[in-house]
Short mmCIF file of C-alpha atoms and ligand atoms in Angstrom, two decimals:
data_model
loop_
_atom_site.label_atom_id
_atom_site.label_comp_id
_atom_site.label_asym_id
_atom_site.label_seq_id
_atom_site.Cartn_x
_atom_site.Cartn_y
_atom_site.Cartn_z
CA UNK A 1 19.65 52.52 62.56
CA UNK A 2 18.27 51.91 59.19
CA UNK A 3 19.21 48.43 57.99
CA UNK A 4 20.70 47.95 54.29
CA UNK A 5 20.00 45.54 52.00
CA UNK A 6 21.45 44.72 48.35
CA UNK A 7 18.71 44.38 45.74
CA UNK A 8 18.55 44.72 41.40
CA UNK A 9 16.58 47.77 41.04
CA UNK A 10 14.94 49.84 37.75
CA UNK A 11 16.63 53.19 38.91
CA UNK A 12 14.71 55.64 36.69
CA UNK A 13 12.48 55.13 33.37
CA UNK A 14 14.93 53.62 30.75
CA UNK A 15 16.37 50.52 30.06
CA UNK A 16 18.96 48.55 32.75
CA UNK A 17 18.83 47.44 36.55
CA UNK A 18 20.86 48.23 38.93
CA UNK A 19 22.21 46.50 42.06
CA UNK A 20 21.90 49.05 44.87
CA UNK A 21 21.82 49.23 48.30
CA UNK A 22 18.60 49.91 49.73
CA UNK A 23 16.49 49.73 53.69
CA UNK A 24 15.36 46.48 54.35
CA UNK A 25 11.31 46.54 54.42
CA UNK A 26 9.76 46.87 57.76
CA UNK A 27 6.86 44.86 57.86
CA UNK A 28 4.04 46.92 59.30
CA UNK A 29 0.86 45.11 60.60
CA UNK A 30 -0.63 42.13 58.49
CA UNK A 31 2.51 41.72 56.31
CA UNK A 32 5.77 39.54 56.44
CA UNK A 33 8.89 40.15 55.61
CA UNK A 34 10.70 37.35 53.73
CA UNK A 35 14.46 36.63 53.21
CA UNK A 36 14.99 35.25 49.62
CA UNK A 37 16.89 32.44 48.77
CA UNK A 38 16.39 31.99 45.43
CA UNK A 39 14.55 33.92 42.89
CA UNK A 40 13.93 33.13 38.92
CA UNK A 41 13.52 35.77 36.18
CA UNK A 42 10.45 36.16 34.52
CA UNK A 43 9.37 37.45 30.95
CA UNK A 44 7.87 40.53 32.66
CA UNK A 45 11.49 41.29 34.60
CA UNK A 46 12.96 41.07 30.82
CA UNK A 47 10.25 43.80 30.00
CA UNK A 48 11.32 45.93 32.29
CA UNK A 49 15.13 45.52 31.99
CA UNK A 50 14.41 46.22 28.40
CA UNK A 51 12.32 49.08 29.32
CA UNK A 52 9.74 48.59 26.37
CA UNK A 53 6.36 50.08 26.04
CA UNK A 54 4.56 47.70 28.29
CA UNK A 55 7.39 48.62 31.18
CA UNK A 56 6.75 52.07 30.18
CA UNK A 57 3.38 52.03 30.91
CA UNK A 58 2.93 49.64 33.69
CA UNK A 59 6.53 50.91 35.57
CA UNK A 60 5.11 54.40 37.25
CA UNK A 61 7.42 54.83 39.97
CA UNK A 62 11.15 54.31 39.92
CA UNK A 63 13.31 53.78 41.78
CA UNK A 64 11.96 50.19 42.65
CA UNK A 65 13.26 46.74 43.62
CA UNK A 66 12.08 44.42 40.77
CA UNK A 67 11.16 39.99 40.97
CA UNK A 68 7.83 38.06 41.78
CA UNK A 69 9.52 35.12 41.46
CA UNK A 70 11.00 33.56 44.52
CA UNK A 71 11.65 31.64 47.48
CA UNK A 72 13.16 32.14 50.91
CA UNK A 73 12.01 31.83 54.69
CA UNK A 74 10.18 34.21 57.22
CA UNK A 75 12.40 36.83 58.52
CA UNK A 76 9.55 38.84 60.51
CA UNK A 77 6.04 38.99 61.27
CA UNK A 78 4.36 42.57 61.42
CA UNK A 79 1.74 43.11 64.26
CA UNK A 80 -1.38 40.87 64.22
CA UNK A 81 0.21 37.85 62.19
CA UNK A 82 -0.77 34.71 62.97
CA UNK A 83 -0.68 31.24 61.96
CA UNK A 84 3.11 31.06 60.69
CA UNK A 85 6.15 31.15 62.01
CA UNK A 86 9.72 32.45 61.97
CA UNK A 87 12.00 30.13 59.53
CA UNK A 88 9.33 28.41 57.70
CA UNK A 89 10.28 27.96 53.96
CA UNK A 90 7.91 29.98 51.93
CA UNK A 91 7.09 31.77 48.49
CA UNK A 92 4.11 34.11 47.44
CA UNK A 93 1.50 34.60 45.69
CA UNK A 94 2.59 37.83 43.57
CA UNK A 95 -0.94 39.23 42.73
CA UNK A 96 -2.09 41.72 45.83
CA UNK A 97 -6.21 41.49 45.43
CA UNK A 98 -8.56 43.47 47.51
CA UNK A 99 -10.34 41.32 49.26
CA UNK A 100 -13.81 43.29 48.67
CA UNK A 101 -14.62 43.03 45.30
CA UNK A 102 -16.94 40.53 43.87
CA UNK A 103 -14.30 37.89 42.17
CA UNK A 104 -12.34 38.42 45.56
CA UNK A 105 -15.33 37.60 47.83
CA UNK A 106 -16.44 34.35 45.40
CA UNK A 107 -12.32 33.30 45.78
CA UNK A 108 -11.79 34.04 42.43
CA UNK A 109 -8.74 36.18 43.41
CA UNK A 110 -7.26 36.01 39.85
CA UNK A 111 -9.82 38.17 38.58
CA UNK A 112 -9.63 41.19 40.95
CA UNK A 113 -10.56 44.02 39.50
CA UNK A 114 -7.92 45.93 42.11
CA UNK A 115 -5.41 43.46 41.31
CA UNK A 116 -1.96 45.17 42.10
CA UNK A 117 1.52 43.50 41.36
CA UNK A 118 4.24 42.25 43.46
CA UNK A 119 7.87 43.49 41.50
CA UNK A 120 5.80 46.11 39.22
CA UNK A 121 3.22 48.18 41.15
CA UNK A 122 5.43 47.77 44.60
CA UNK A 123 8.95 46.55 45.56
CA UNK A 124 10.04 43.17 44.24
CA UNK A 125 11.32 40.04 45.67
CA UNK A 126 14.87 40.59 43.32
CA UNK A 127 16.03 41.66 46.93
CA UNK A 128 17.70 40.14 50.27
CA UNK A 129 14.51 40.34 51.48
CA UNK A 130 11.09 41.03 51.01
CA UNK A 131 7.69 42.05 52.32
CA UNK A 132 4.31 41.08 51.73
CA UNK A 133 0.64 41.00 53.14
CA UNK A 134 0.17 37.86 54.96
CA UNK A 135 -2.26 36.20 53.25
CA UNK A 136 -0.33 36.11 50.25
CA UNK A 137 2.31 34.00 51.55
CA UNK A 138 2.68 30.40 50.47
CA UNK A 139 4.03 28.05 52.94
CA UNK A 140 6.21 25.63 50.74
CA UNK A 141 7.32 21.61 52.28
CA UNK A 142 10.98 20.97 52.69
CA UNK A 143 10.67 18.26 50.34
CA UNK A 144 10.50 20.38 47.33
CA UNK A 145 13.42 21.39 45.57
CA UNK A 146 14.49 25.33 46.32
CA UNK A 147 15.13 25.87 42.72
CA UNK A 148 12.47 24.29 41.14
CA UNK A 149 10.14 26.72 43.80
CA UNK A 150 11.81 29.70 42.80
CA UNK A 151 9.85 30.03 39.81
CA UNK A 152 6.67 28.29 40.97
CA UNK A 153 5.01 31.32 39.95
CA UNK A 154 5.63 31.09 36.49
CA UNK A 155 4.64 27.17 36.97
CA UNK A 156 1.22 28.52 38.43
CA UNK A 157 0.17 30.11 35.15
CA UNK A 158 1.20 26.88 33.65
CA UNK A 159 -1.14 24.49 35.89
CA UNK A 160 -4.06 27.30 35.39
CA UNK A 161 -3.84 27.30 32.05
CA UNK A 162 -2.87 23.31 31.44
CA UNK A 163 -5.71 22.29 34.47
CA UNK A 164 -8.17 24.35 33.19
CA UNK A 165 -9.72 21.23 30.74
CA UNK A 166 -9.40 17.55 31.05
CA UNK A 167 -6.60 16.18 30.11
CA UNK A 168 -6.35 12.09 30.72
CA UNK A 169 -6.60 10.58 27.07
CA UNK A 170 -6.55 13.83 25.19
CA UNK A 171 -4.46 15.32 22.71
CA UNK A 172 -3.29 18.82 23.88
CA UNK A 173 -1.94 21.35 21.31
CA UNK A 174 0.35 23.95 22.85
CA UNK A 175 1.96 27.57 20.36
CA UNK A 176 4.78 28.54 22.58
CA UNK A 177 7.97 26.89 23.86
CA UNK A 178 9.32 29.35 26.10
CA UNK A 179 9.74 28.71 29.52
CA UNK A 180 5.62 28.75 30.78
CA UNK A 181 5.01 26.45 27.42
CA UNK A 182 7.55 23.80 28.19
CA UNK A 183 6.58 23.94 32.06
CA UNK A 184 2.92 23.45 30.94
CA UNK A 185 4.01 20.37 28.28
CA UNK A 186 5.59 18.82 31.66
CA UNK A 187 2.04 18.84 33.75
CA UNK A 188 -0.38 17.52 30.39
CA UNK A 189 2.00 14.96 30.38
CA UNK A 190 1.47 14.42 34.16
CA UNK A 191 -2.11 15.10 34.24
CA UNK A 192 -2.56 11.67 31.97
CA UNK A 193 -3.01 13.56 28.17
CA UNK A 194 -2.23 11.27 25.31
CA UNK A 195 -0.28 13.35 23.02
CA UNK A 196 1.33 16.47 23.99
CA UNK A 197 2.52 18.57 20.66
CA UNK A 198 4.05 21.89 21.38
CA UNK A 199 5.27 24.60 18.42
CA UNK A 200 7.86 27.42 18.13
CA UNK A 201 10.48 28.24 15.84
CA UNK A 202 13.16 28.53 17.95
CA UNK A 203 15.30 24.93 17.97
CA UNK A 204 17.02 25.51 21.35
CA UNK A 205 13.57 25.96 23.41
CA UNK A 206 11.83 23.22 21.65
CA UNK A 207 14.43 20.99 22.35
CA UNK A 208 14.02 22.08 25.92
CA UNK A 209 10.55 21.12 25.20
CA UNK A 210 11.64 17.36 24.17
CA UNK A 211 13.44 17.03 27.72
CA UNK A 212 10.31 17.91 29.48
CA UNK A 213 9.00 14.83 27.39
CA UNK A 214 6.59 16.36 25.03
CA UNK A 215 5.81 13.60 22.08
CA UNK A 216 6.29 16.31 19.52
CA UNK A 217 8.18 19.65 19.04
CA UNK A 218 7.71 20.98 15.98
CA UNK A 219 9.51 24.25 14.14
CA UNK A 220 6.25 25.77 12.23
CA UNK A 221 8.94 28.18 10.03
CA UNK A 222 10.11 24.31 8.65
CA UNK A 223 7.60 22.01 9.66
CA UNK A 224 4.38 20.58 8.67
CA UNK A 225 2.13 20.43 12.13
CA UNK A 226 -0.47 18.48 9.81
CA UNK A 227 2.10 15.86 9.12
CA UNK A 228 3.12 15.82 12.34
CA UNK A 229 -0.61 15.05 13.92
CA UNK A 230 -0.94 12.25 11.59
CA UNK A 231 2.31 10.53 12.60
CA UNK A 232 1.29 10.87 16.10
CA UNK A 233 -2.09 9.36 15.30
CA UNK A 234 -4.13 12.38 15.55
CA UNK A 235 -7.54 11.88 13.83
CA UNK A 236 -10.15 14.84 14.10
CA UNK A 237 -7.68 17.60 15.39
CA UNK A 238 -6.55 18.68 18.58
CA UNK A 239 -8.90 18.17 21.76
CA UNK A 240 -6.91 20.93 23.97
CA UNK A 241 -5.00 24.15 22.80
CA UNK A 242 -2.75 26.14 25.21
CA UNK A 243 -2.09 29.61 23.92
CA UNK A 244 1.08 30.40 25.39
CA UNK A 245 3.20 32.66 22.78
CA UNK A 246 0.80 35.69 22.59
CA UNK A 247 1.07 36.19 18.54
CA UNK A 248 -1.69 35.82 16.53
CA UNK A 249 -0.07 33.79 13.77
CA UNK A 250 0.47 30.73 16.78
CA UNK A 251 -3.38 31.09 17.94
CA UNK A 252 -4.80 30.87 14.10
CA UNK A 253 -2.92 27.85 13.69
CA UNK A 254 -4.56 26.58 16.69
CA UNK A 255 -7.80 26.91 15.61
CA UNK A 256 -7.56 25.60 12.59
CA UNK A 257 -6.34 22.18 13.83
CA UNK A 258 -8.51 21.47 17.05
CA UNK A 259 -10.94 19.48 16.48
CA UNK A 260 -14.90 20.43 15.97
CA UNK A 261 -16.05 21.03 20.43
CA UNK A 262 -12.01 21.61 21.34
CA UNK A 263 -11.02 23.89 24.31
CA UNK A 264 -8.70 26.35 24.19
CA UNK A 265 -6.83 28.56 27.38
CA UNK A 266 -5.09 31.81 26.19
CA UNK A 267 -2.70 32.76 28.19
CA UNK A 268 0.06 34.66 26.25
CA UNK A 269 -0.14 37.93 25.93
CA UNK A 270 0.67 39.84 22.20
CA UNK A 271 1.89 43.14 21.95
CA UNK A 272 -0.86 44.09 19.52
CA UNK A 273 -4.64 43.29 19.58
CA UNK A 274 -4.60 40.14 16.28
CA UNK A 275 -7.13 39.46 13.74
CA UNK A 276 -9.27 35.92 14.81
CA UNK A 277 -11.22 34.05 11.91
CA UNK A 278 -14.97 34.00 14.15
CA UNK A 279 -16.43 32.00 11.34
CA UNK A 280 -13.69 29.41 12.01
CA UNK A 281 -14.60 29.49 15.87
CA UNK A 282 -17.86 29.69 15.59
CA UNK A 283 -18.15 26.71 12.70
CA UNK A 284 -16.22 24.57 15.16
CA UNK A 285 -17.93 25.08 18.27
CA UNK A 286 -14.80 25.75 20.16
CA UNK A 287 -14.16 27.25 23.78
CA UNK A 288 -12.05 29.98 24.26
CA UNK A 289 -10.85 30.91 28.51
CA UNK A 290 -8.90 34.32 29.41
CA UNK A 291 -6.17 33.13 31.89
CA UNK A 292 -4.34 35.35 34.29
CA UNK A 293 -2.13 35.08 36.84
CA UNK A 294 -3.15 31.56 38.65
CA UNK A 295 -6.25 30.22 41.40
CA UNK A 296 -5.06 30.21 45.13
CA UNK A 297 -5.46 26.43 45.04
CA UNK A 298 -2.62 26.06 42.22
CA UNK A 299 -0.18 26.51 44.80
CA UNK A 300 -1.08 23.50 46.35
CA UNK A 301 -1.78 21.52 43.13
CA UNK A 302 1.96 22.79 41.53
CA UNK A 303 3.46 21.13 45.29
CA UNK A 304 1.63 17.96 44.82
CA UNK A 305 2.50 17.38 41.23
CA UNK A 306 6.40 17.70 41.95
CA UNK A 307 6.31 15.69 45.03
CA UNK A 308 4.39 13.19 42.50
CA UNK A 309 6.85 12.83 40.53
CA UNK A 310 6.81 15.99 38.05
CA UNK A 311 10.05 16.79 37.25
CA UNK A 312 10.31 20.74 36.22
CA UNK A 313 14.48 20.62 36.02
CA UNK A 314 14.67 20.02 32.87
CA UNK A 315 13.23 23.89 32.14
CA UNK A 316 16.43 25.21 34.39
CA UNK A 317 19.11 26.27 31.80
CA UNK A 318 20.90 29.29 33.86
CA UNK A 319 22.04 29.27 37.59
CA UNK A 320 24.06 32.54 38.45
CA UNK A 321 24.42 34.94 42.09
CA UNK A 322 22.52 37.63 42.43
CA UNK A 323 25.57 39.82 41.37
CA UNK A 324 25.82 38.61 38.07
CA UNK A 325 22.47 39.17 37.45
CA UNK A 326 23.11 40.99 34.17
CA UNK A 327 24.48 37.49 32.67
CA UNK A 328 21.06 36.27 33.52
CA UNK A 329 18.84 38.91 31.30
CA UNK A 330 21.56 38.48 29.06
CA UNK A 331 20.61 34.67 28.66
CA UNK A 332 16.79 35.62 28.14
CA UNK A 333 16.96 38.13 26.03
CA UNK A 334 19.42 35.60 23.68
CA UNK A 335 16.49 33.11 23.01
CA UNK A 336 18.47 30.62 24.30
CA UNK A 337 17.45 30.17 27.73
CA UNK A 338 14.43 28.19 29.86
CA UNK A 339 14.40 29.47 33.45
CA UNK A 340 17.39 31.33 34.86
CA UNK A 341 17.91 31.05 38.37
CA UNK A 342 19.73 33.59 40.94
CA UNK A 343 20.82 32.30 44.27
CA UNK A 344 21.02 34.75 46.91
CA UNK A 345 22.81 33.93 49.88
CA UNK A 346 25.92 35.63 50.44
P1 LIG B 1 8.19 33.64 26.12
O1 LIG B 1 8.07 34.93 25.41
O2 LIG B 1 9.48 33.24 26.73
O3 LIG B 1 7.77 32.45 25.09
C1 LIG B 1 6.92 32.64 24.02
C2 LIG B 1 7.40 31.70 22.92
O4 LIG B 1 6.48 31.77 21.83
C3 LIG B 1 8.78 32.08 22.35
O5 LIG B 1 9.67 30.99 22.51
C4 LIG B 1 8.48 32.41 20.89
O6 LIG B 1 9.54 32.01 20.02
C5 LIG B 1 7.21 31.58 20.65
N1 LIG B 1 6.42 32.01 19.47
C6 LIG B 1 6.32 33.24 18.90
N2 LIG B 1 5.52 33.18 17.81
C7 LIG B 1 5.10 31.90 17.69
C8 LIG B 1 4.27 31.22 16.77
N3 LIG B 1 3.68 31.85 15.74
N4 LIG B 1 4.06 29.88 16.96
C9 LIG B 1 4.63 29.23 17.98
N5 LIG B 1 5.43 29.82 18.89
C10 LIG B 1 5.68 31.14 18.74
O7 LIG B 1 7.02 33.61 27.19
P2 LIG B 1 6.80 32.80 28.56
O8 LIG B 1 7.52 33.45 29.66
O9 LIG B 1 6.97 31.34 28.34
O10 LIG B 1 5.25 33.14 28.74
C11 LIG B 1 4.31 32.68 27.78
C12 LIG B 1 3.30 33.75 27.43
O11 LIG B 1 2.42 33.95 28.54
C13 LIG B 1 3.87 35.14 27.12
O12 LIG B 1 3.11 35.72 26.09
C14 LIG B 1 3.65 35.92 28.41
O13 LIG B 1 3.54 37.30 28.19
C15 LIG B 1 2.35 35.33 28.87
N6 LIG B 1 2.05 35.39 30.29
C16 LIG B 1 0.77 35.65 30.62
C17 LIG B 1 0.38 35.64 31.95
C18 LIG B 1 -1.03 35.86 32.29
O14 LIG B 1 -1.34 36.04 33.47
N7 LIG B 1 -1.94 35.81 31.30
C19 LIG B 1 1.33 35.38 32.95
C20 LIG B 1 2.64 35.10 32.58
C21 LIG B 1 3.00 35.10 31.24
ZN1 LIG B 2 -10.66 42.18 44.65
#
């Protein structure tokens, strides 16, 4: 008999989730099936309970169980699996690569070109269970904190985008306190950087920001970020710049105040393409990296940090059940959240 499981599902194209009934996955040969313990909800889950254009266009086949961001225990191995076991704590890596392109075969998985998504282009991990291929399962250490993995996925783009430059000694700029910016303030900090400035204008998330220990968070509607670098002893601008809001206002600040050589990752992601001053750029010498998703090896990095001593609590504003999951997107789409956190046992 077909086994049942409750899970938050997009029923058809529109806005709202659902929690429905649905089978349990059956893992078939190669893949895993997972039963979740905790999952977090990410800025692409709000996209989709929204139902704006990017859900529109990147949501093709409802109904679907929704969530990449999780973590539970092994439930089942499919046929062939090897290597792990039955009741071993785990998360995932949500990113499903092909494994015969060129970016897959150098282990640069992040840049697949066949790159499909766990929660968007198949069923999610908002769910009782769920199944993926085997080699995208991340085998997590007891030691670490459930909730704090639950959204280790979102703290993957963070250590991509924060690891990608040298941080010990340098001043890192980062546009964007929502819940990837503060996450990423937390690991400069951590990776040794001197000063760690982060912007926004809303006063709730960079105050979230000031938990996580930044040395300034600063509201650019009221605030002068030039003032601010000199207080904090700044000198020839900015050495790093994380891009982590996605509008172009936030990234032409940026340039303007690293300093002449400065590195910059972009990770946010605008709605609309934005118009970028070259000459500035170009006159400065600066380095601009793409970042998606996160590098295999993140997963171990992200463990390491935390059982190091990184503390990523302070980024946890919302803890609800599964049921009251509507509470939760209610909380993220007020402004007034930092990771919200569904538990899912019973
Ligand atoms: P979020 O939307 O919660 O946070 C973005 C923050 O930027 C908000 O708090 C907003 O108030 C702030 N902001 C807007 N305009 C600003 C400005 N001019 N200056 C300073 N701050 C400004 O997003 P998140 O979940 O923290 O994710 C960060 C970004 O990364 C988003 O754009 C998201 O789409 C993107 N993202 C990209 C990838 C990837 O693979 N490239 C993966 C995950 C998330
Ligand atoms: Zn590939």
């Amino acid at each position: 008999m077909e086994r049942l499981m409750d899970a938050i599902v997009k029923p058809e194209k529109g806005p709202g989730l659902e929690l429905r009934k649905v089978p349990v996955p059956v893992p078939g040969p190669g893949e895993v099936l997972i039963k979740v313990h905790k999952t977090a909800i990410c800025g692409t889950d709000v996209h989709i309970f929204n139902w704006d254009p990017w859900a529109a266009e990147h949501i093709k086949n409802p109904p679907m169980t929704i969530g990449h961001e999780y973590v539970g225990e092994i439930a089942e191995l499919g046929a062939g699996v090897t290597g792990i076991e039955i009741g071993q704590r785990v998360s995932g890596e949500g990113h499903i690569t092909c494994g015969h392109c060129r970016n897959c075969h150098t282990g640069n998985i992040q840049w697949c070109k066949n790159t499909t998504s766990v929660g968007v282009d198949r069923d999610g991990a908002f769910a009782e269970y769920v199944c993926i291929p085997a080699s995208n399962v991340i085998i997590i250490d007891e030691s670490l904190p459930e909730e704090v993995v639950s959204f280790f996925d979102a703290v993957g783009n963070a250590t991509h985008t924060a690891l990608m430059w040298d941080l010990v000694g340098e001043d890192v700029l980062i546009t964007g306190a929502g819940p990837i910016g503060i996450i990423a303030a937390g690991i400069c900090k951590y990776a040794g950087a001197r000063r760690v400035v982060i912007t926004d204008m809303n006063d709730y998330r960079l105050d979230l920001a000031r938990k996580m220990g930044v040395d300034a968070a600063v509201n650019t509607a009221t605030e002068d970020l030039e003032k601010v670098m000199k207080e904090q002893g700044l000198v020839e601008g900015f050495d790093v710049g994380l891009e982590m809001s996605g509008a172009g206002a936030a990234f032409a600040q940026m340039c303007s105040v690293m300093r002449n050589g400065g590195k910059i990752s972009l990770l946010g992601i605008g709605n609309k393409p934005i118009e970028v001053d070259m000459n500035l750029i170009i006159g400065k010498g600066l380095t601009l990296q793409g970042i998606y998703g996160r590098k295999m090896d993140n997963w171990h990095q992200m463990s390491y940090m935390v059982q190091g001593g990184l503390d990523l609590t302070p980024v946890i504003t919302h803890r609800f059940h599964y049921t009251e999951f509507e509470e939760g997107f209610a909380a993220m789409n007020s402004g007034k959240s930092g990771k919200v956190v569904l538990d899912w046992t019973k």
